[in-house]
Amino acid sequence: TPSRTSSVLNELSPAASSRRSSTGLEDAVFSIALFRVPGKHFVYYRKSLCEFVADMAERYPKCRFVCHVGSEVDDAQIQEIVAGCVGRSVKIYRYRVGDKPGSHWTISALRFRTLWEWLGNECVVVCDIHDDRKLMCREMEKLLNDMIHNSTEIGHTYWKASGGNNSCPHKCALPNVSPPKARWHAHTDGGICIWRSGLARAKVRSSGLNYLTHTTKCLSQALEIPRGIDEMICDAFLTGCKVFDLPSIATFLPHRHRMQTHSQTEDDSDEDTDTVVKAPKNARWFRALFRDLEEVDVGIGDAGSSYRLSKHLMLAVCAEVNQTRKKAQTLRFLTAHDTYCRVCLDGGKLVCCNSCPYVFHRECSRPPIPASLAASSKWFCSYCVSGNKVKTSTQKEKSSARRSVGAMERTRTTMAKKWRDLGIDSDESEDEE
C-alpha cells in the first residue's frame, strides 16, 4: 500500500530532513532490477548486478540501492548481490508475477517507481545493470550536467519509435524530442533515467495515481507481455500524471550503450553450481536486510487464466529501434478486447481474435477453435474471415465463415433473450451502440 511504501522509503532516506536537494551522484539512489529472461543466461545478469553494486559503491561512497528482483532470486543470491555494499542502505523488493508469457518485464517496469516514490532529496537513478559501466557513468554525468545547466528535474534517455509524434497509439510520446515533421517519436529508455527532488515528484504524488496498480491493471489484461512494454507503461503513467506538462521539467538524450563483458568461468554454463559469497562478520546487517525485504504479489495472472480485457483500455507498443543491430523491430499491439464471449455473452476462459475486439469460448465459436490455435494467439474469428479482414482466406473459406456468422448470431440472440429473462444485462445493447 502507499502508506507502507512511504514509511519504508522514509526510513531509507536519512537526507529527507535536509532542505537542500542533492545535485550530484555522490549520494544517489540506484534503482535496479534482476529477473530471469527465457532463453538468456541468468548467471550473466546476476553477475552483472553483483559487479554493478560493487562498482557503484566504490565510485560513489554514499550511494544507496533499491533492488527489484523476481521470485526466482532466492535469499542466497540476494546475499551474493549485496555483498559489495555491506553496511549501506539497501532495500529489496521481490515480486511474484505469475507464468504469463513475458511477465518478467513487469519487474523491469516496476523499477521506475523509485524515481517518484523516494522521499529523500537525493537523485534517483534507474539504469540497466548489463551496460558497460564506464560508458554508462560518462552518460549519467553528461545527462546530469545537462539537467543542471537547463535547470530541469528529470533526465531520460530515449529510443526512437517509427511514426510521428501523433502516431503513438497511447498518446504518450516524450514531448519536444523529435522535430515536427520527423517520421519518428521518442519513448523513455530504461538505460538511464535520473530524477532530482522537486516539483515532478510532488506532481506524481498529488495525482492520486498508484504506479503499482497502474502496471498491474495494464498487464493483467494482456494475453502476452512483449519486450519494451516496461518503458511504455512508464511513459503512459507519467503522461496520465501530467508530469511533462510542467514547464522546463525534463531533459532528454539518446541512449548510448554497449553490453558489459565478463571473463568466462566454468560456473557460467551451470547456474545451479554457482557459489555464494557469504559474509558471517556482517550477520546482523544481513538479518536486518532480509527482515525488511518486501514480498509483492503483482497478480497479473497466469498463462492459463481467463483473458478478460476491458473495452476502454488500449495499451500499444510502438515499433522499437534496435540500437545494437540498427534496424527496426516491430512489436505487436496489445489492443482492447471485449469482456464477454461474443456468442453466449458469458465470461470464463476466452480466446481473443487477433484482428478484432471479439472474444469466444472455444466451444461457442463456429467452427470450434482448436486447442493449438487457442494457445498460439494467432487465431482469426469467422467475423473477420467473412469481412475480408484476413487477406489470405479463400473464397470458399469466406462463404463458410458467413454461414458460421449467421449461426453464431442466432445463438447470440437466443442467449441475450435468456439473460434478459433472468434479469441480467447482457451488454448486447452496449455492443450495438
CSV table of C-alpha atoms in Angstrom, one decimal:
chain,number,residue,atom,x,y,z
A,1,THR,CA,0.0,0.0,0.0
A,2,PRO,CA,1.2,3.6,-0.5
A,3,SER,CA,1.4,4.2,3.3
A,4,ARG,CA,3.6,1.1,3.8
A,5,THR,CA,5.8,2.1,0.8
A,6,SER,CA,6.1,5.7,2.1
A,7,SER,CA,7.1,4.6,5.6
A,8,VAL,CA,9.7,2.2,4.2
A,9,LEU,CA,11.2,4.7,1.9
A,10,ASN,CA,11.2,7.4,4.6
A,11,GLU,CA,13.3,5.1,6.8
A,12,LEU,CA,15.8,4.6,4.0
A,13,SER,CA,16.1,8.4,3.4
A,14,PRO,CA,18.2,10.0,6.1
A,15,ALA,CA,18.6,13.1,3.9
A,16,ALA,CA,14.8,13.6,3.9
A,17,SER,CA,15.1,16.2,6.7
A,18,SER,CA,17.6,18.2,4.6
A,19,ARG,CA,16.0,21.3,2.9
A,20,ARG,CA,18.6,21.4,0.1
A,21,SER,CA,18.3,18.9,-2.8
A,22,SER,CA,21.4,16.9,-3.7
A,23,THR,CA,22.7,17.9,-7.2
A,24,GLY,CA,25.2,15.1,-7.8
A,25,LEU,CA,25.6,11.4,-8.0
A,26,GLU,CA,27.9,11.0,-4.9
A,27,ASP,CA,24.8,10.1,-2.7
A,28,ALA,CA,22.5,8.9,-5.5
A,29,VAL,CA,19.9,6.1,-5.1
A,30,PHE,CA,20.2,3.5,-7.8
A,31,SER,CA,17.0,1.6,-8.7
A,32,ILE,CA,17.9,-1.7,-10.4
A,33,ALA,CA,16.2,-4.9,-11.5
A,34,LEU,CA,17.1,-8.6,-11.8
A,35,PHE,CA,14.8,-11.2,-13.3
A,36,ARG,CA,15.1,-14.4,-15.4
A,37,VAL,CA,14.6,-13.8,-19.1
A,38,PRO,CA,13.7,-17.0,-21.1
A,39,GLY,CA,16.4,-18.1,-23.4
A,40,LYS,CA,19.0,-15.8,-21.8
A,41,HIS,CA,21.9,-16.5,-19.4
A,42,PHE,CA,20.6,-15.7,-15.9
A,43,VAL,CA,24.1,-16.1,-14.5
A,44,TYR,CA,25.4,-13.3,-16.7
A,45,TYR,CA,22.8,-10.9,-15.5
A,46,ARG,CA,23.2,-11.9,-11.9
A,47,LYS,CA,27.0,-11.4,-12.2
A,48,SER,CA,26.4,-8.1,-13.9
A,49,LEU,CA,24.3,-6.9,-11.0
A,50,CYS,CA,26.9,-8.1,-8.4
A,51,GLU,CA,29.6,-6.2,-10.2
A,52,PHE,CA,27.4,-3.1,-10.7
A,53,VAL,CA,26.6,-2.8,-7.0
A,54,ALA,CA,30.3,-3.2,-6.0
A,55,ASP,CA,31.5,-0.7,-8.7
A,56,MET,CA,28.9,1.9,-7.8
A,57,ALA,CA,29.6,1.5,-4.1
A,58,GLU,CA,33.2,2.2,-4.7
A,59,ARG,CA,32.7,5.0,-7.2
A,60,TYR,CA,30.0,6.8,-5.2
A,61,PRO,CA,30.7,6.0,-1.5
A,62,LYS,CA,27.5,7.5,-0.1
A,63,CYS,CA,25.1,5.9,-2.7
A,64,ARG,CA,22.2,3.7,-1.8
A,65,PHE,CA,20.4,0.8,-3.7
A,66,VAL,CA,16.8,-0.3,-4.3
A,67,CYS,CA,16.8,-3.7,-5.9
A,68,HIS,CA,13.7,-5.1,-7.7
A,69,VAL,CA,14.0,-8.8,-8.2
A,70,GLY,CA,11.9,-11.7,-9.3
A,71,SER,CA,10.7,-14.5,-7.1
A,72,GLU,CA,13.3,-16.9,-8.6
A,73,VAL,CA,16.1,-14.8,-6.9
A,74,ASP,CA,16.5,-16.6,-3.5
A,75,ASP,CA,18.0,-15.2,-0.3
A,76,ALA,CA,21.4,-16.7,-1.0
A,77,GLN,CA,21.6,-14.9,-4.4
A,78,ILE,CA,20.5,-11.7,-2.8
A,79,GLN,CA,23.2,-12.1,-0.2
A,80,GLU,CA,25.7,-12.5,-3.1
A,81,ILE,CA,24.4,-9.4,-4.9
A,82,VAL,CA,24.7,-7.0,-1.9
A,83,ALA,CA,28.0,-8.4,-0.6
A,84,GLY,CA,29.8,-5.5,-2.2
A,85,CYS,CA,27.8,-2.9,-0.3
A,86,VAL,CA,27.6,-4.3,3.2
A,87,GLY,CA,26.6,-1.5,5.7
A,88,ARG,CA,24.9,0.6,3.0
A,89,SER,CA,21.2,1.4,2.9
A,90,VAL,CA,19.7,-1.3,0.7
A,91,LYS,CA,16.0,-2.1,0.0
A,92,ILE,CA,14.9,-5.3,-1.7
A,93,TYR,CA,11.5,-5.8,-3.4
A,94,ARG,CA,10.8,-9.3,-4.5
A,95,TYR,CA,7.9,-9.7,-6.9
A,96,ARG,CA,5.7,-12.7,-7.8
A,97,VAL,CA,4.4,-12.1,-11.3
A,98,GLY,CA,2.9,-15.4,-12.5
A,99,ASP,CA,3.6,-17.5,-15.6
A,100,LYS,CA,2.0,-15.4,-18.3
A,101,PRO,CA,4.4,-15.1,-21.3
A,102,GLY,CA,6.6,-12.1,-20.9
A,103,SER,CA,5.6,-11.5,-17.3
A,104,HIS,CA,9.2,-10.9,-16.3
A,105,TRP,CA,9.1,-7.5,-18.0
A,106,THR,CA,6.7,-6.5,-15.2
A,107,ILE,CA,9.7,-6.3,-12.8
A,108,SER,CA,11.6,-4.1,-15.3
A,109,ALA,CA,8.6,-1.7,-15.3
A,110,LEU,CA,8.3,-1.6,-11.5
A,111,ARG,CA,11.9,-0.4,-11.1
A,112,PHE,CA,10.8,3.1,-12.3
A,113,ARG,CA,8.6,3.5,-9.2
A,114,THR,CA,11.6,4.6,-7.1
A,115,LEU,CA,12.0,7.7,-9.2
A,116,TRP,CA,9.0,9.4,-7.7
A,117,GLU,CA,8.4,7.3,-4.6
A,118,TRP,CA,11.7,8.1,-3.0
A,119,LEU,CA,11.1,10.6,-0.1
A,120,GLY,CA,14.6,12.0,0.3
A,121,ASN,CA,16.3,14.8,-1.6
A,122,GLU,CA,18.9,12.6,-3.3
A,123,CYS,CA,19.0,12.0,-7.1
A,124,VAL,CA,17.4,8.7,-8.0
A,125,VAL,CA,18.9,6.8,-11.0
A,126,VAL,CA,17.3,4.0,-12.9
A,127,CYS,CA,19.8,2.1,-15.2
A,128,ASP,CA,20.5,-1.2,-16.9
A,129,ILE,CA,22.8,-3.4,-15.0
A,130,HIS,CA,24.3,-5.1,-18.1
A,131,ASP,CA,25.6,-1.9,-19.8
A,132,ASP,CA,29.3,-1.1,-19.9
A,133,ARG,CA,29.8,0.9,-16.7
A,134,LYS,CA,32.5,3.2,-17.9
A,135,LEU,CA,30.3,4.4,-20.7
A,136,MET,CA,27.2,4.4,-18.5
A,137,CYS,CA,28.9,6.6,-15.9
A,138,ARG,CA,30.0,9.1,-18.6
A,139,GLU,CA,26.5,9.2,-20.0
A,140,MET,CA,25.0,9.6,-16.5
A,141,GLU,CA,27.3,12.5,-15.7
A,142,LYS,CA,26.6,14.1,-19.1
A,143,LEU,CA,22.9,13.8,-18.6
A,144,LEU,CA,23.1,15.2,-15.1
A,145,ASN,CA,25.2,18.1,-16.2
A,146,ASP,CA,22.7,18.9,-18.9
A,147,MET,CA,19.9,18.8,-16.3
A,148,ILE,CA,21.8,21.2,-14.1
A,149,HIS,CA,22.6,23.5,-17.0
A,150,ASN,CA,18.9,23.5,-18.1
A,151,SER,CA,17.6,23.7,-14.6
A,152,THR,CA,15.4,20.6,-15.1
A,153,GLU,CA,14.5,17.9,-12.6
A,154,ILE,CA,14.0,15.0,-14.9
A,155,GLY,CA,16.6,13.4,-17.3
A,156,HIS,CA,15.6,10.5,-19.5
A,157,THR,CA,17.5,8.7,-22.3
A,158,TYR,CA,15.2,7.7,-25.2
A,159,TRP,CA,14.8,5.4,-28.1
A,160,LYS,CA,13.2,6.1,-31.4
A,161,ALA,CA,9.8,4.6,-32.5
A,162,SER,CA,8.6,4.7,-36.0
A,163,GLY,CA,5.9,7.3,-36.9
A,164,GLY,CA,5.5,11.0,-36.0
A,165,ASN,CA,4.5,12.3,-32.6
A,166,ASN,CA,0.8,11.8,-33.3
A,167,SER,CA,1.2,8.2,-34.3
A,168,CYS,CA,1.8,6.8,-30.8
A,169,PRO,CA,-1.4,4.8,-30.2
A,170,HIS,CA,-1.4,5.5,-26.4
A,171,LYS,CA,-0.6,9.2,-26.9
A,172,CYS,CA,2.4,9.1,-24.5
A,173,ALA,CA,5.4,10.1,-26.7
A,174,LEU,CA,8.0,12.2,-25.0
A,175,PRO,CA,7.4,15.8,-25.7
A,176,ASN,CA,9.7,18.2,-27.7
A,177,VAL,CA,12.2,15.5,-28.7
A,178,SER,CA,11.5,14.7,-32.4
A,179,PRO,CA,11.2,17.6,-34.9
A,180,PRO,CA,7.6,18.4,-36.0
A,181,LYS,CA,7.9,16.7,-39.4
A,182,ALA,CA,10.0,13.8,-38.3
A,183,ARG,CA,8.9,10.2,-39.0
A,184,TRP,CA,9.7,9.1,-35.6
A,185,HIS,CA,8.8,9.8,-32.0
A,186,ALA,CA,10.6,9.1,-28.7
A,187,HIS,CA,9.9,7.0,-25.7
A,188,THR,CA,11.8,6.6,-22.4
A,189,ASP,CA,14.8,4.2,-22.5
A,190,GLY,CA,15.4,2.5,-19.1
A,191,GLY,CA,19.1,2.6,-19.8
A,192,ILE,CA,19.5,5.8,-17.8
A,193,CYS,CA,16.8,7.9,-16.1
A,194,ILE,CA,17.6,10.5,-13.4
A,195,TRP,CA,15.1,12.3,-11.2
A,196,ARG,CA,16.1,15.2,-8.8
A,197,SER,CA,13.9,16.2,-5.9
A,198,GLY,CA,11.3,18.9,-6.7
A,199,LEU,CA,8.0,19.6,-8.5
A,200,ALA,CA,8.0,16.4,-10.6
A,201,ARG,CA,7.9,14.0,-7.6
A,202,ALA,CA,5.3,16.2,-5.9
A,203,LYS,CA,3.2,16.2,-9.1
A,204,VAL,CA,3.1,12.4,-9.3
A,205,ARG,CA,2.3,12.0,-5.6
A,206,SER,CA,-0.6,14.6,-5.7
A,207,SER,CA,-2.1,13.0,-8.8
A,208,GLY,CA,-3.7,10.2,-6.8
A,209,LEU,CA,-2.5,7.6,-9.2
A,210,ASN,CA,-0.6,4.5,-8.0
A,211,TYR,CA,2.1,3.1,-10.3
A,212,LEU,CA,1.9,-0.5,-9.0
A,213,THR,CA,-1.9,-0.5,-9.5
A,214,HIS,CA,-1.5,1.1,-12.9
A,215,THR,CA,1.1,-1.6,-14.0
A,216,THR,CA,-1.0,-4.5,-12.6
A,217,LYS,CA,-4.1,-3.2,-14.4
A,218,CYS,CA,-2.4,-2.9,-17.8
A,219,LEU,CA,-0.6,-6.2,-17.7
A,220,SER,CA,-3.4,-8.3,-16.2
A,221,GLN,CA,-5.4,-7.5,-19.3
A,222,ALA,CA,-2.8,-8.6,-21.8
A,223,LEU,CA,-2.7,-12.0,-23.5
A,224,GLU,CA,1.1,-11.8,-23.5
A,225,ILE,CA,3.6,-9.2,-22.5
A,226,PRO,CA,6.1,-8.1,-25.2
A,227,ARG,CA,9.6,-6.7,-24.8
A,228,GLY,CA,9.7,-2.9,-24.3
A,229,ILE,CA,6.3,-2.7,-22.5
A,230,ASP,CA,8.1,-1.6,-19.3
A,231,GLU,CA,9.1,1.7,-20.8
A,232,MET,CA,5.7,2.3,-22.5
A,233,ILE,CA,4.0,1.8,-19.2
A,234,CYS,CA,6.2,4.3,-17.5
A,235,ASP,CA,5.5,6.9,-20.2
A,236,ALA,CA,1.8,6.2,-20.1
A,237,PHE,CA,1.7,6.7,-16.3
A,238,LEU,CA,3.7,9.9,-16.4
A,239,THR,CA,1.5,11.2,-19.2
A,240,GLY,CA,-1.5,10.4,-17.1
A,241,CYS,CA,0.0,12.3,-14.1
A,242,LYS,CA,0.7,15.3,-16.5
A,243,VAL,CA,4.3,15.5,-15.3
A,244,PHE,CA,5.6,16.6,-18.7
A,245,ASP,CA,3.1,19.5,-18.7
A,246,LEU,CA,5.2,21.3,-16.2
A,247,PRO,CA,7.3,24.0,-17.8
A,248,SER,CA,11.0,23.2,-18.4
A,249,ILE,CA,10.8,20.0,-16.4
A,250,ALA,CA,12.8,17.4,-18.4
A,251,THR,CA,16.0,16.9,-20.4
A,252,PHE,CA,16.2,14.1,-23.0
A,253,LEU,CA,19.3,12.5,-24.6
A,254,PRO,CA,19.5,9.5,-27.0
A,255,HIS,CA,20.6,6.3,-25.3
A,256,ARG,CA,24.2,5.3,-25.9
A,257,HIS,CA,25.4,1.9,-24.5
A,258,ARG,CA,27.2,-1.3,-25.1
A,259,MET,CA,27.0,-4.6,-23.3
A,260,GLN,CA,29.2,-5.3,-20.3
A,261,THR,CA,31.6,-8.2,-20.8
A,262,HIS,CA,32.7,-10.8,-18.2
A,263,SER,CA,35.6,-13.2,-18.1
A,264,GLN,CA,34.2,-16.7,-18.9
A,265,THR,CA,34.2,-19.2,-16.0
A,266,GLU,CA,33.0,-22.7,-15.5
A,267,ASP,CA,30.1,-21.6,-13.4
A,268,ASP,CA,28.6,-19.6,-16.4
A,269,SER,CA,27.5,-22.9,-18.0
A,270,ASP,CA,25.6,-24.2,-15.0
A,271,GLU,CA,23.5,-21.9,-12.9
A,272,ASP,CA,22.9,-24.3,-10.1
A,273,THR,CA,26.6,-24.8,-9.3
A,274,ASP,CA,27.3,-21.1,-8.6
A,275,THR,CA,28.9,-20.5,-5.2
A,276,VAL,CA,27.5,-17.8,-3.0
A,277,VAL,CA,29.6,-15.2,-1.2
A,278,LYS,CA,29.0,-15.3,2.5
A,279,ALA,CA,29.7,-12.6,5.0
A,280,PRO,CA,29.5,-14.0,8.5
A,281,LYS,CA,31.1,-10.9,10.1
A,282,ASN,CA,28.0,-8.9,9.0
A,283,ALA,CA,25.3,-11.3,10.1
A,284,ARG,CA,23.4,-8.5,11.9
A,285,TRP,CA,23.3,-6.3,8.7
A,286,PHE,CA,22.1,-9.3,6.6
A,287,ARG,CA,19.4,-10.2,9.2
A,288,ALA,CA,18.1,-6.6,9.0
A,289,LEU,CA,18.2,-6.7,5.2
A,290,PHE,CA,16.0,-9.8,5.0
A,291,ARG,CA,13.7,-8.6,7.8
A,292,ASP,CA,12.9,-5.5,5.7
A,293,LEU,CA,12.7,-7.4,2.4
A,294,GLU,CA,9.2,-6.8,0.9
A,295,GLU,CA,7.4,-9.5,-1.0
A,296,VAL,CA,5.0,-8.1,-3.6
A,297,ASP,CA,2.4,-10.2,-5.4
A,298,VAL,CA,1.7,-8.3,-8.6
A,299,GLY,CA,-1.2,-10.6,-9.6
A,300,ILE,CA,-1.2,-10.2,-13.3
A,301,GLY,CA,-2.5,-13.7,-13.8
A,302,ASP,CA,-1.1,-16.9,-15.2
A,303,ALA,CA,-1.0,-18.2,-18.8
A,304,GLY,CA,-4.0,-20.4,-18.1
A,305,SER,CA,-6.2,-17.8,-16.6
A,306,SER,CA,-9.2,-16.1,-18.2
A,307,TYR,CA,-8.2,-13.3,-20.5
A,308,ARG,CA,-10.8,-10.6,-19.7
A,309,LEU,CA,-9.8,-7.4,-21.4
A,310,SER,CA,-11.5,-4.1,-20.7
A,311,LYS,CA,-13.2,-2.4,-23.7
A,312,HIS,CA,-11.9,1.1,-22.8
A,313,LEU,CA,-8.2,0.1,-22.4
A,314,MET,CA,-5.8,0.4,-25.3
A,315,LEU,CA,-2.1,-0.1,-24.5
A,316,ALA,CA,0.0,-0.3,-27.6
A,317,VAL,CA,3.7,-1.0,-28.1
A,318,CYS,CA,5.3,1.1,-30.8
A,319,ALA,CA,8.0,-0.2,-33.2
A,320,GLU,CA,11.2,-0.1,-31.2
A,321,VAL,CA,14.6,0.7,-32.8
A,322,ASN,CA,17.1,-2.0,-32.1
A,323,GLN,CA,20.2,0.2,-31.4
A,324,THR,CA,22.5,-2.8,-31.5
A,325,ARG,CA,21.6,-4.0,-35.0
A,326,LYS,CA,20.4,-0.6,-36.3
A,327,LYS,CA,17.2,-2.0,-37.6
A,328,ALA,CA,13.6,-1.6,-36.5
A,329,GLN,CA,11.8,-4.4,-34.7
A,330,THR,CA,8.0,-4.3,-34.7
A,331,LEU,CA,6.3,-5.3,-31.5
A,332,ARG,CA,2.7,-6.4,-31.9
A,333,PHE,CA,-0.1,-4.3,-30.4
A,334,LEU,CA,-2.0,-5.2,-27.3
A,335,THR,CA,-5.5,-4.0,-28.2
A,336,ALA,CA,-8.6,-3.8,-26.1
A,337,HIS,CA,-11.0,-6.8,-26.3
A,338,ASP,CA,-14.5,-7.5,-25.1
A,339,THR,CA,-15.2,-8.7,-21.6
A,340,TYR,CA,-17.6,-11.5,-22.5
A,341,CYS,CA,-18.0,-14.2,-25.2
A,342,ARG,CA,-19.5,-12.8,-28.4
A,343,VAL,CA,-21.9,-15.8,-28.7
A,344,CYS,CA,-23.1,-16.8,-25.2
A,345,LEU,CA,-22.4,-13.4,-23.6
A,346,ASP,CA,-20.8,-15.0,-20.6
A,347,GLY,CA,-17.3,-14.9,-19.1
A,348,GLY,CA,-14.7,-17.6,-18.4
A,349,LYS,CA,-11.7,-18.8,-20.3
A,350,LEU,CA,-11.9,-16.8,-23.5
A,351,VAL,CA,-9.8,-16.7,-26.7
A,352,CYS,CA,-9.1,-13.4,-28.4
A,353,CYS,CA,-9.4,-12.8,-32.1
A,354,ASN,CA,-6.1,-11.5,-33.5
A,355,SER,CA,-7.9,-8.9,-35.7
A,356,CYS,CA,-11.0,-7.6,-33.9
A,357,PRO,CA,-12.2,-7.0,-30.3
A,358,TYR,CA,-14.3,-10.1,-30.1
A,359,VAL,CA,-13.6,-13.0,-27.7
A,360,PHE,CA,-15.0,-16.5,-27.7
A,361,HIS,CA,-15.2,-19.7,-25.7
A,362,ARG,CA,-13.6,-22.4,-27.8
A,363,GLU,CA,-16.9,-24.4,-28.0
A,364,CYS,CA,-19.0,-21.3,-28.8
A,365,SER,CA,-17.1,-20.3,-31.9
A,366,ARG,CA,-18.2,-21.6,-35.3
A,367,PRO,CA,-16.2,-23.5,-36.3
A,368,PRO,CA,-14.9,-24.5,-32.8
A,369,ILE,CA,-11.4,-23.3,-32.0
A,370,PRO,CA,-8.7,-25.9,-32.0
A,371,ALA,CA,-6.5,-26.0,-28.8
A,372,SER,CA,-3.4,-25.4,-30.9
A,373,LEU,CA,-4.7,-22.1,-32.3
A,374,ALA,CA,-6.2,-21.0,-29.0
A,375,ALA,CA,-2.7,-21.3,-27.4
A,376,SER,CA,-0.9,-19.6,-30.2
A,377,SER,CA,-2.8,-16.3,-30.1
A,378,LYS,CA,-2.9,-16.2,-34.0
A,379,TRP,CA,-6.5,-17.1,-34.5
A,380,PHE,CA,-9.0,-15.1,-36.6
A,381,CYS,CA,-12.7,-15.3,-35.9
A,382,SER,CA,-15.3,-16.0,-38.6
A,383,TYR,CA,-16.5,-12.4,-38.5
A,384,CYS,CA,-13.1,-11.2,-39.7
A,385,VAL,CA,-12.7,-14.0,-42.3
A,386,SER,CA,-16.1,-13.2,-43.8
A,387,GLY,CA,-15.5,-9.5,-43.7
A,388,ASN,CA,-12.3,-9.6,-45.8
A,389,LYS,CA,-10.1,-8.7,-42.9
A,390,VAL,CA,-7.9,-11.8,-43.4
A,391,LYS,CA,-6.3,-11.4,-46.8
A,392,THR,CA,-5.1,-15.0,-47.0
A,393,SER,CA,-8.6,-16.5,-46.8
A,394,THR,CA,-10.0,-18.1,-49.9
A,395,GLN,CA,-13.5,-17.6,-51.4
A,396,LYS,CA,-14.6,-21.0,-50.0
A,397,GLU,CA,-13.4,-20.1,-46.5
A,398,LYS,CA,-15.3,-16.7,-46.7
A,399,SER,CA,-18.5,-18.4,-47.7
A,400,SER,CA,-18.2,-20.9,-44.9
A,401,ALA,CA,-17.4,-18.1,-42.5
A,402,ARG,CA,-20.5,-16.2,-43.5
A,403,ARG,CA,-22.6,-19.3,-42.6
A,404,SER,CA,-20.8,-19.6,-39.3
A,405,VAL,CA,-21.5,-15.9,-38.5
A,406,GLY,CA,-25.2,-16.5,-39.2
A,407,ALA,CA,-25.3,-19.4,-36.8
A,408,MET,CA,-23.4,-17.5,-34.1
A,409,GLU,CA,-25.7,-14.5,-34.4
A,410,ARG,CA,-28.8,-16.7,-34.0
A,411,THR,CA,-27.3,-18.3,-30.9
A,412,ARG,CA,-26.4,-14.8,-29.6
A,413,THR,CA,-29.9,-13.6,-30.0
A,414,THR,CA,-31.3,-16.6,-28.1
A,415,MET,CA,-28.7,-16.2,-25.3
A,416,ALA,CA,-29.4,-12.4,-25.0
A,417,LYS,CA,-33.2,-13.2,-24.5
A,418,LYS,CA,-32.2,-15.8,-21.9
A,419,TRP,CA,-30.1,-13.3,-19.9
A,420,ARG,CA,-32.9,-10.7,-20.1
A,421,ASP,CA,-35.5,-13.2,-18.8
A,422,LEU,CA,-33.1,-13.8,-15.8
A,423,GLY,CA,-33.0,-10.1,-15.2
A,424,ILE,CA,-29.3,-9.8,-16.2
A,425,ASP,CA,-27.9,-7.1,-18.5
A,426,SER,CA,-26.2,-9.0,-21.4
A,427,ASP,CA,-24.3,-5.9,-22.7
A,428,GLU,CA,-25.9,-6.6,-26.1
A,429,SER,CA,-27.4,-3.1,-26.4
A,430,GLU,CA,-24.0,-1.6,-25.5
A,431,ASP,CA,-22.3,-3.6,-28.3
A,432,GLU,CA,-24.9,-2.4,-30.8
A,433,GLU,CA,-24.3,1.2,-29.9
